[in-house]
Amino acid sequence: MSAVMKLSLLLAVIAAIGCGIATTSASKPDVDIANLAPTPNKTADAKPQELQTAVFAGGCFWGVEAVFEHVKGVTDARSGYAGGTKKDPGYEDVSSGDTGHAESVKVTFDPAKVTYTQLLTVFFSVAHDPTQLNRQGPDRGTQYRSAIFYMNDDQKKLATDYIAAIDSAKVFKTKIVTEVSSLKEFYEAEAYHQDYLERNPTDSYIVYNDMPKLEALKKKFPDLYVK
């Protein structure tokens, strides 16, 4: 077997097992938190504003990226690593759980079309289960933790206030464990992780864990959902 073929096989295996083998589904909130955010701006001719960035971690980045790619006003969503100490980490580094990094997604969005609070609502209601500590569904380890990496003080306040509000309202049976930290650096993941759901819609992990998230997004946020 040639070196190229061996490398291709290795990448395929890593991609297949990288986010774990599906065994359970995320728990559901007791209250529909989709109503906690204001409805989308329905002004068809809303003028574009300067693009902003948000970074979220909620388990395997394949599904989180796919959810945000289908949100109106999001111009780009990229899988990567954030929250750790190792510079320029690779997938195997992060998967060891020793770097402090979490699988994360950098979301670029137009605030004239979708607000940061709306992104928070999508994150907490359909993208992942924020009550699972250092895991997400079948995936275990700090690299799969729930986290928000804020870009500025405004995002920090919005995120912490939002978490306090849903904890106070007892939306979930247990408290939110989402980490809220300043973004130090975002390292983009390898090319084979980008747009993984779009390129591998029949992957068993994607079918079981991530396709339901897109269905939930479409159902809960019809004004925000885009194909």
mmCIF file of C-alpha atoms in Angstrom:
data_model
loop_
_atom_site.group_PDB
_atom_site.id
_atom_site.type_symbol
_atom_site.label_atom_id
_atom_site.label_comp_id
_atom_site.label_asym_id
_atom_site.label_seq_id
_atom_site.Cartn_x
_atom_site.Cartn_y
_atom_site.Cartn_z
ATOM 1 C CA MET A 1 0.000 0.000 0.000
ATOM 2 C CA SER A 2 1.420 3.374 -0.975
ATOM 3 C CA ALA A 3 2.088 6.131 1.559
ATOM 4 C CA VAL A 4 -0.698 8.211 0.036
ATOM 5 C CA MET A 5 -3.185 5.352 0.353
ATOM 6 C CA LYS A 6 -2.126 4.718 3.953
ATOM 7 C CA LEU A 7 -2.617 8.391 4.796
ATOM 8 C CA SER A 8 -6.047 8.439 3.143
ATOM 9 C CA LEU A 9 -7.075 5.338 5.082
ATOM 10 C CA LEU A 10 -5.829 6.830 8.352
ATOM 11 C CA LEU A 11 -7.779 10.043 7.799
ATOM 12 C CA ALA A 12 -10.905 8.083 6.978
ATOM 13 C CA VAL A 13 -10.597 6.010 10.159
ATOM 14 C CA ILE A 14 -9.971 9.099 12.286
ATOM 15 C CA ALA A 15 -12.969 10.830 10.769
ATOM 16 C CA ALA A 16 -15.157 7.802 11.360
ATOM 17 C CA ILE A 17 -14.325 7.371 15.048
ATOM 18 C CA GLY A 18 -13.303 10.915 15.882
ATOM 19 C CA CYS A 19 -16.576 11.924 17.478
ATOM 20 C CA GLY A 20 -17.323 8.601 19.085
ATOM 21 C CA ILE A 21 -19.774 5.801 18.444
ATOM 22 C CA ALA A 22 -23.367 6.831 19.000
ATOM 23 C CA THR A 23 -25.034 5.098 21.957
ATOM 24 C CA THR A 24 -27.274 7.703 23.561
ATOM 25 C CA SER A 25 -29.132 10.870 22.664
ATOM 26 C CA ALA A 26 -28.934 14.218 24.427
ATOM 27 C CA SER A 27 -31.564 14.933 27.052
ATOM 28 C CA LYS A 28 -34.344 17.335 26.194
ATOM 29 C CA PRO A 29 -35.077 20.586 28.034
ATOM 30 C CA ASP A 30 -38.222 20.656 30.163
ATOM 31 C CA VAL A 31 -39.187 24.019 28.694
ATOM 32 C CA ASP A 32 -38.884 25.185 25.099
ATOM 33 C CA ILE A 33 -36.231 27.896 25.343
ATOM 34 C CA ALA A 34 -36.736 28.957 21.752
ATOM 35 C CA ASN A 35 -39.026 31.651 23.132
ATOM 36 C CA LEU A 36 -36.284 33.215 25.251
ATOM 37 C CA ALA A 37 -34.790 35.089 22.298
ATOM 38 C CA PRO A 38 -36.512 37.798 20.248
ATOM 39 C CA THR A 39 -37.921 36.790 16.883
ATOM 40 C CA PRO A 40 -35.701 37.367 13.851
ATOM 41 C CA ASN A 41 -35.712 40.688 12.098
ATOM 42 C CA LYS A 42 -38.217 40.182 9.290
ATOM 43 C CA THR A 43 -37.294 43.335 7.401
ATOM 44 C CA ALA A 44 -36.368 41.980 4.001
ATOM 45 C CA ASP A 45 -34.138 44.917 3.135
ATOM 46 C CA ALA A 46 -32.243 45.083 6.454
ATOM 47 C CA LYS A 47 -28.895 46.625 5.641
ATOM 48 C CA PRO A 48 -25.879 44.377 6.246
ATOM 49 C CA GLN A 49 -23.754 45.352 9.211
ATOM 50 C CA GLU A 50 -20.118 44.727 9.997
ATOM 51 C CA LEU A 51 -19.695 40.992 10.448
ATOM 52 C CA GLN A 52 -19.122 39.655 13.947
ATOM 53 C CA THR A 53 -17.684 36.418 15.292
ATOM 54 C CA ALA A 54 -18.833 33.995 17.969
ATOM 55 C CA VAL A 55 -17.181 30.767 19.109
ATOM 56 C CA PHE A 56 -19.091 27.842 20.589
ATOM 57 C CA ALA A 57 -18.120 24.363 21.788
ATOM 58 C CA GLY A 58 -20.757 21.690 22.274
ATOM 59 C CA GLY A 59 -19.358 18.234 21.713
ATOM 60 C CA CYS A 60 -18.343 16.961 18.293
ATOM 61 C CA PHE A 61 -17.903 19.979 16.057
ATOM 62 C CA TRP A 62 -19.460 18.286 13.028
ATOM 63 C CA GLY A 63 -23.010 18.777 14.256
ATOM 64 C CA VAL A 64 -22.496 22.172 15.859
ATOM 65 C CA GLU A 65 -20.972 23.498 12.644
ATOM 66 C CA ALA A 66 -23.809 22.071 10.564
ATOM 67 C CA VAL A 67 -26.466 23.679 12.764
ATOM 68 C CA PHE A 68 -24.974 27.140 12.495
ATOM 69 C CA GLU A 69 -24.393 26.784 8.766
ATOM 70 C CA HIS A 70 -28.175 26.580 8.431
ATOM 71 C CA VAL A 71 -28.907 29.725 10.453
ATOM 72 C CA LYS A 72 -29.982 32.841 8.571
ATOM 73 C CA GLY A 73 -27.396 35.586 8.838
ATOM 74 C CA VAL A 74 -24.467 33.227 9.404
ATOM 75 C CA THR A 75 -21.967 33.747 6.621
ATOM 76 C CA ASP A 76 -19.485 31.078 7.696
ATOM 77 C CA ALA A 77 -19.029 28.333 10.285
ATOM 78 C CA ARG A 78 -15.663 26.637 10.713
ATOM 79 C CA SER A 79 -14.685 23.712 12.913
ATOM 80 C CA GLY A 80 -11.595 24.086 15.058
ATOM 81 C CA TYR A 81 -10.048 24.049 18.493
ATOM 82 C CA ALA A 82 -10.163 26.612 21.319
ATOM 83 C CA GLY A 83 -9.713 26.962 25.046
ATOM 84 C CA GLY A 84 -6.417 25.138 25.481
ATOM 85 C CA THR A 85 -2.723 25.872 25.831
ATOM 86 C CA LYS A 86 -1.082 24.024 22.947
ATOM 87 C CA LYS A 87 -0.290 26.156 19.931
ATOM 88 C CA ASP A 88 -1.350 24.905 16.506
ATOM 89 C CA PRO A 89 -2.896 21.675 17.789
ATOM 90 C CA GLY A 90 -3.914 18.886 15.478
ATOM 91 C CA TYR A 91 -6.891 16.574 15.828
ATOM 92 C CA GLU A 92 -4.904 13.794 17.485
ATOM 93 C CA ASP A 93 -3.466 16.282 19.997
ATOM 94 C CA VAL A 94 -6.907 17.519 21.000
ATOM 95 C CA SER A 95 -8.381 14.009 21.078
ATOM 96 C CA SER A 96 -5.850 13.019 23.734
ATOM 97 C CA GLY A 97 -7.629 15.358 26.150
ATOM 98 C CA ASP A 98 -4.287 16.762 27.318
ATOM 99 C CA THR A 99 -4.243 20.098 25.466
ATOM 100 C CA GLY A 100 -7.164 21.785 27.222
ATOM 101 C CA HIS A 101 -8.712 22.553 23.839
ATOM 102 C CA ALA A 102 -12.341 21.834 23.033
ATOM 103 C CA GLU A 103 -13.731 20.970 19.635
ATOM 104 C CA SER A 104 -15.238 24.336 18.728
ATOM 105 C CA VAL A 105 -16.962 26.209 15.936
ATOM 106 C CA LYS A 106 -16.225 29.768 14.861
ATOM 107 C CA VAL A 107 -19.398 31.424 13.612
ATOM 108 C CA THR A 108 -19.241 34.542 11.463
ATOM 109 C CA PHE A 109 -22.559 36.366 11.305
ATOM 110 C CA ASP A 110 -24.329 39.522 10.205
ATOM 111 C CA PRO A 111 -25.984 41.104 13.300
ATOM 112 C CA ALA A 112 -28.509 42.800 11.030
ATOM 113 C CA LYS A 113 -29.948 39.360 10.257
ATOM 114 C CA VAL A 114 -29.285 37.341 13.413
ATOM 115 C CA THR A 115 -28.381 38.526 16.902
ATOM 116 C CA TYR A 116 -25.840 37.037 19.261
ATOM 117 C CA THR A 117 -28.690 36.213 21.648
ATOM 118 C CA GLN A 118 -30.442 34.296 18.902
ATOM 119 C CA LEU A 119 -27.254 32.341 18.290
ATOM 120 C CA LEU A 120 -27.141 31.570 22.013
ATOM 121 C CA THR A 121 -30.701 30.283 21.861
ATOM 122 C CA VAL A 122 -29.873 28.004 18.948
ATOM 123 C CA PHE A 123 -26.773 26.810 20.783
ATOM 124 C CA PHE A 124 -28.636 25.953 23.982
ATOM 125 C CA SER A 125 -31.828 24.581 22.476
ATOM 126 C CA VAL A 126 -30.812 22.497 19.452
ATOM 127 C CA ALA A 127 -27.028 22.396 18.979
ATOM 128 C CA HIS A 128 -26.156 20.469 22.154
ATOM 129 C CA ASP A 129 -27.126 19.569 25.724
ATOM 130 C CA PRO A 130 -25.577 22.177 28.080
ATOM 131 C CA THR A 131 -26.083 20.037 31.198
ATOM 132 C CA GLN A 132 -23.577 17.344 30.259
ATOM 133 C CA LEU A 133 -20.196 17.880 31.927
ATOM 134 C CA ASN A 134 -17.116 17.117 29.842
ATOM 135 C CA ARG A 135 -19.104 15.004 27.434
ATOM 136 C CA GLN A 136 -21.801 15.251 24.822
ATOM 137 C CA GLY A 137 -23.946 12.230 24.133
ATOM 138 C CA PRO A 138 -21.592 9.334 23.340
ATOM 139 C CA ASP A 139 -18.428 11.456 23.351
ATOM 140 C CA ARG A 140 -16.380 11.709 26.526
ATOM 141 C CA GLY A 141 -13.569 14.043 27.588
ATOM 142 C CA THR A 142 -12.882 17.722 28.218
ATOM 143 C CA GLN A 143 -12.408 18.194 24.473
ATOM 144 C CA TYR A 144 -16.188 17.683 24.163
ATOM 145 C CA ARG A 145 -17.175 20.130 26.906
ATOM 146 C CA SER A 146 -19.838 22.780 26.569
ATOM 147 C CA ALA A 147 -18.247 26.219 26.259
ATOM 148 C CA ILE A 148 -18.740 29.733 24.979
ATOM 149 C CA PHE A 149 -15.583 31.639 24.098
ATOM 150 C CA TYR A 150 -16.507 35.301 24.093
ATOM 151 C CA MET A 151 -14.887 37.931 21.899
ATOM 152 C CA ASN A 152 -15.666 40.981 24.054
ATOM 153 C CA ASP A 153 -17.368 42.124 27.256
ATOM 154 C CA ASP A 154 -20.741 42.461 25.532
ATOM 155 C CA GLN A 155 -20.709 38.806 24.515
ATOM 156 C CA LYS A 156 -19.540 37.801 27.997
ATOM 157 C CA LYS A 157 -22.444 39.613 29.655
ATOM 158 C CA LEU A 158 -25.010 38.297 27.180
ATOM 159 C CA ALA A 159 -23.786 34.737 27.656
ATOM 160 C CA THR A 160 -23.601 34.824 31.459
ATOM 161 C CA ASP A 161 -26.966 36.596 31.763
ATOM 162 C CA TYR A 162 -28.544 34.078 29.383
ATOM 163 C CA ILE A 163 -27.246 31.125 31.374
ATOM 164 C CA ALA A 164 -28.445 32.704 34.615
ATOM 165 C CA ALA A 165 -31.889 33.244 33.105
ATOM 166 C CA ILE A 166 -32.391 29.663 31.939
ATOM 167 C CA ASP A 167 -30.995 28.294 35.197
ATOM 168 C CA SER A 168 -33.352 30.546 37.160
ATOM 169 C CA ALA A 169 -36.281 29.443 35.004
ATOM 170 C CA LYS A 170 -35.284 25.811 35.635
ATOM 171 C CA VAL A 171 -35.440 25.099 31.939
ATOM 172 C CA PHE A 172 -33.379 21.958 32.462
ATOM 173 C CA LYS A 173 -33.605 19.409 35.263
ATOM 174 C CA THR A 174 -30.001 20.126 36.230
ATOM 175 C CA LYS A 175 -27.834 23.244 36.120
ATOM 176 C CA ILE A 176 -26.050 24.460 33.021
ATOM 177 C CA VAL A 177 -22.375 23.458 33.004
ATOM 178 C CA THR A 178 -21.351 25.607 30.043
ATOM 179 C CA GLU A 179 -17.964 27.275 30.494
ATOM 180 C CA VAL A 180 -17.811 30.971 29.606
ATOM 181 C CA SER A 181 -14.253 32.053 28.834
ATOM 182 C CA SER A 182 -12.392 34.672 26.862
ATOM 183 C CA LEU A 183 -11.220 33.462 23.470
ATOM 184 C CA LYS A 184 -7.432 33.350 23.423
ATOM 185 C CA GLU A 185 -6.985 31.747 20.029
ATOM 186 C CA PHE A 186 -8.990 29.700 17.552
ATOM 187 C CA TYR A 187 -7.166 27.073 15.528
ATOM 188 C CA GLU A 188 -8.959 25.840 12.424
ATOM 189 C CA ALA A 189 -9.358 22.075 12.210
ATOM 190 C CA GLU A 190 -8.101 19.914 9.385
ATOM 191 C CA ALA A 191 -9.840 20.135 6.021
ATOM 192 C CA TYR A 192 -11.522 16.747 6.322
ATOM 193 C CA HIS A 193 -13.495 18.004 9.346
ATOM 194 C CA GLN A 194 -14.954 21.021 7.539
ATOM 195 C CA ASP A 195 -18.516 20.618 6.186
ATOM 196 C CA TYR A 196 -18.389 17.023 7.381
ATOM 197 C CA LEU A 197 -22.165 16.602 7.617
ATOM 198 C CA GLU A 198 -22.733 18.056 4.165
ATOM 199 C CA ARG A 199 -20.157 15.735 2.652
ATOM 200 C CA ASN A 200 -21.137 12.641 4.677
ATOM 201 C CA PRO A 201 -24.913 12.774 5.196
ATOM 202 C CA THR A 202 -25.243 8.982 5.446
ATOM 203 C CA ASP A 203 -22.495 8.529 8.058
ATOM 204 C CA SER A 204 -24.137 6.610 10.937
ATOM 205 C CA TYR A 205 -22.843 9.077 13.528
ATOM 206 C CA ILE A 206 -24.254 11.991 11.538
ATOM 207 C CA VAL A 207 -27.602 10.279 10.937
ATOM 208 C CA TYR A 208 -28.089 9.392 14.594
ATOM 209 C CA ASN A 209 -26.631 12.432 16.352
ATOM 210 C CA ASP A 210 -26.676 15.413 14.026
ATOM 211 C CA MET A 211 -29.492 15.166 11.492
ATOM 212 C CA PRO A 212 -32.044 15.447 14.335
ATOM 213 C CA LYS A 213 -30.432 18.754 15.315
ATOM 214 C CA LEU A 214 -31.103 20.164 11.869
ATOM 215 C CA GLU A 215 -34.702 18.967 12.025
ATOM 216 C CA ALA A 216 -35.082 20.619 15.434
ATOM 217 C CA LEU A 217 -33.592 23.848 14.092
ATOM 218 C CA LYS A 218 -36.028 23.870 11.196
ATOM 219 C CA LYS A 219 -38.989 23.165 13.490
ATOM 220 C CA LYS A 220 -38.133 25.541 16.348
ATOM 221 C CA PHE A 221 -36.709 28.389 14.281
ATOM 222 C CA PRO A 222 -38.480 28.439 10.898
ATOM 223 C CA ASP A 223 -37.685 32.146 10.482
ATOM 224 C CA LEU A 224 -33.994 31.520 11.113
ATOM 225 C CA TYR A 225 -33.555 28.263 9.246
ATOM 226 C CA VAL A 226 -32.032 28.321 5.772
ATOM 227 C CA LYS A 227 -31.242 25.324 3.555
#
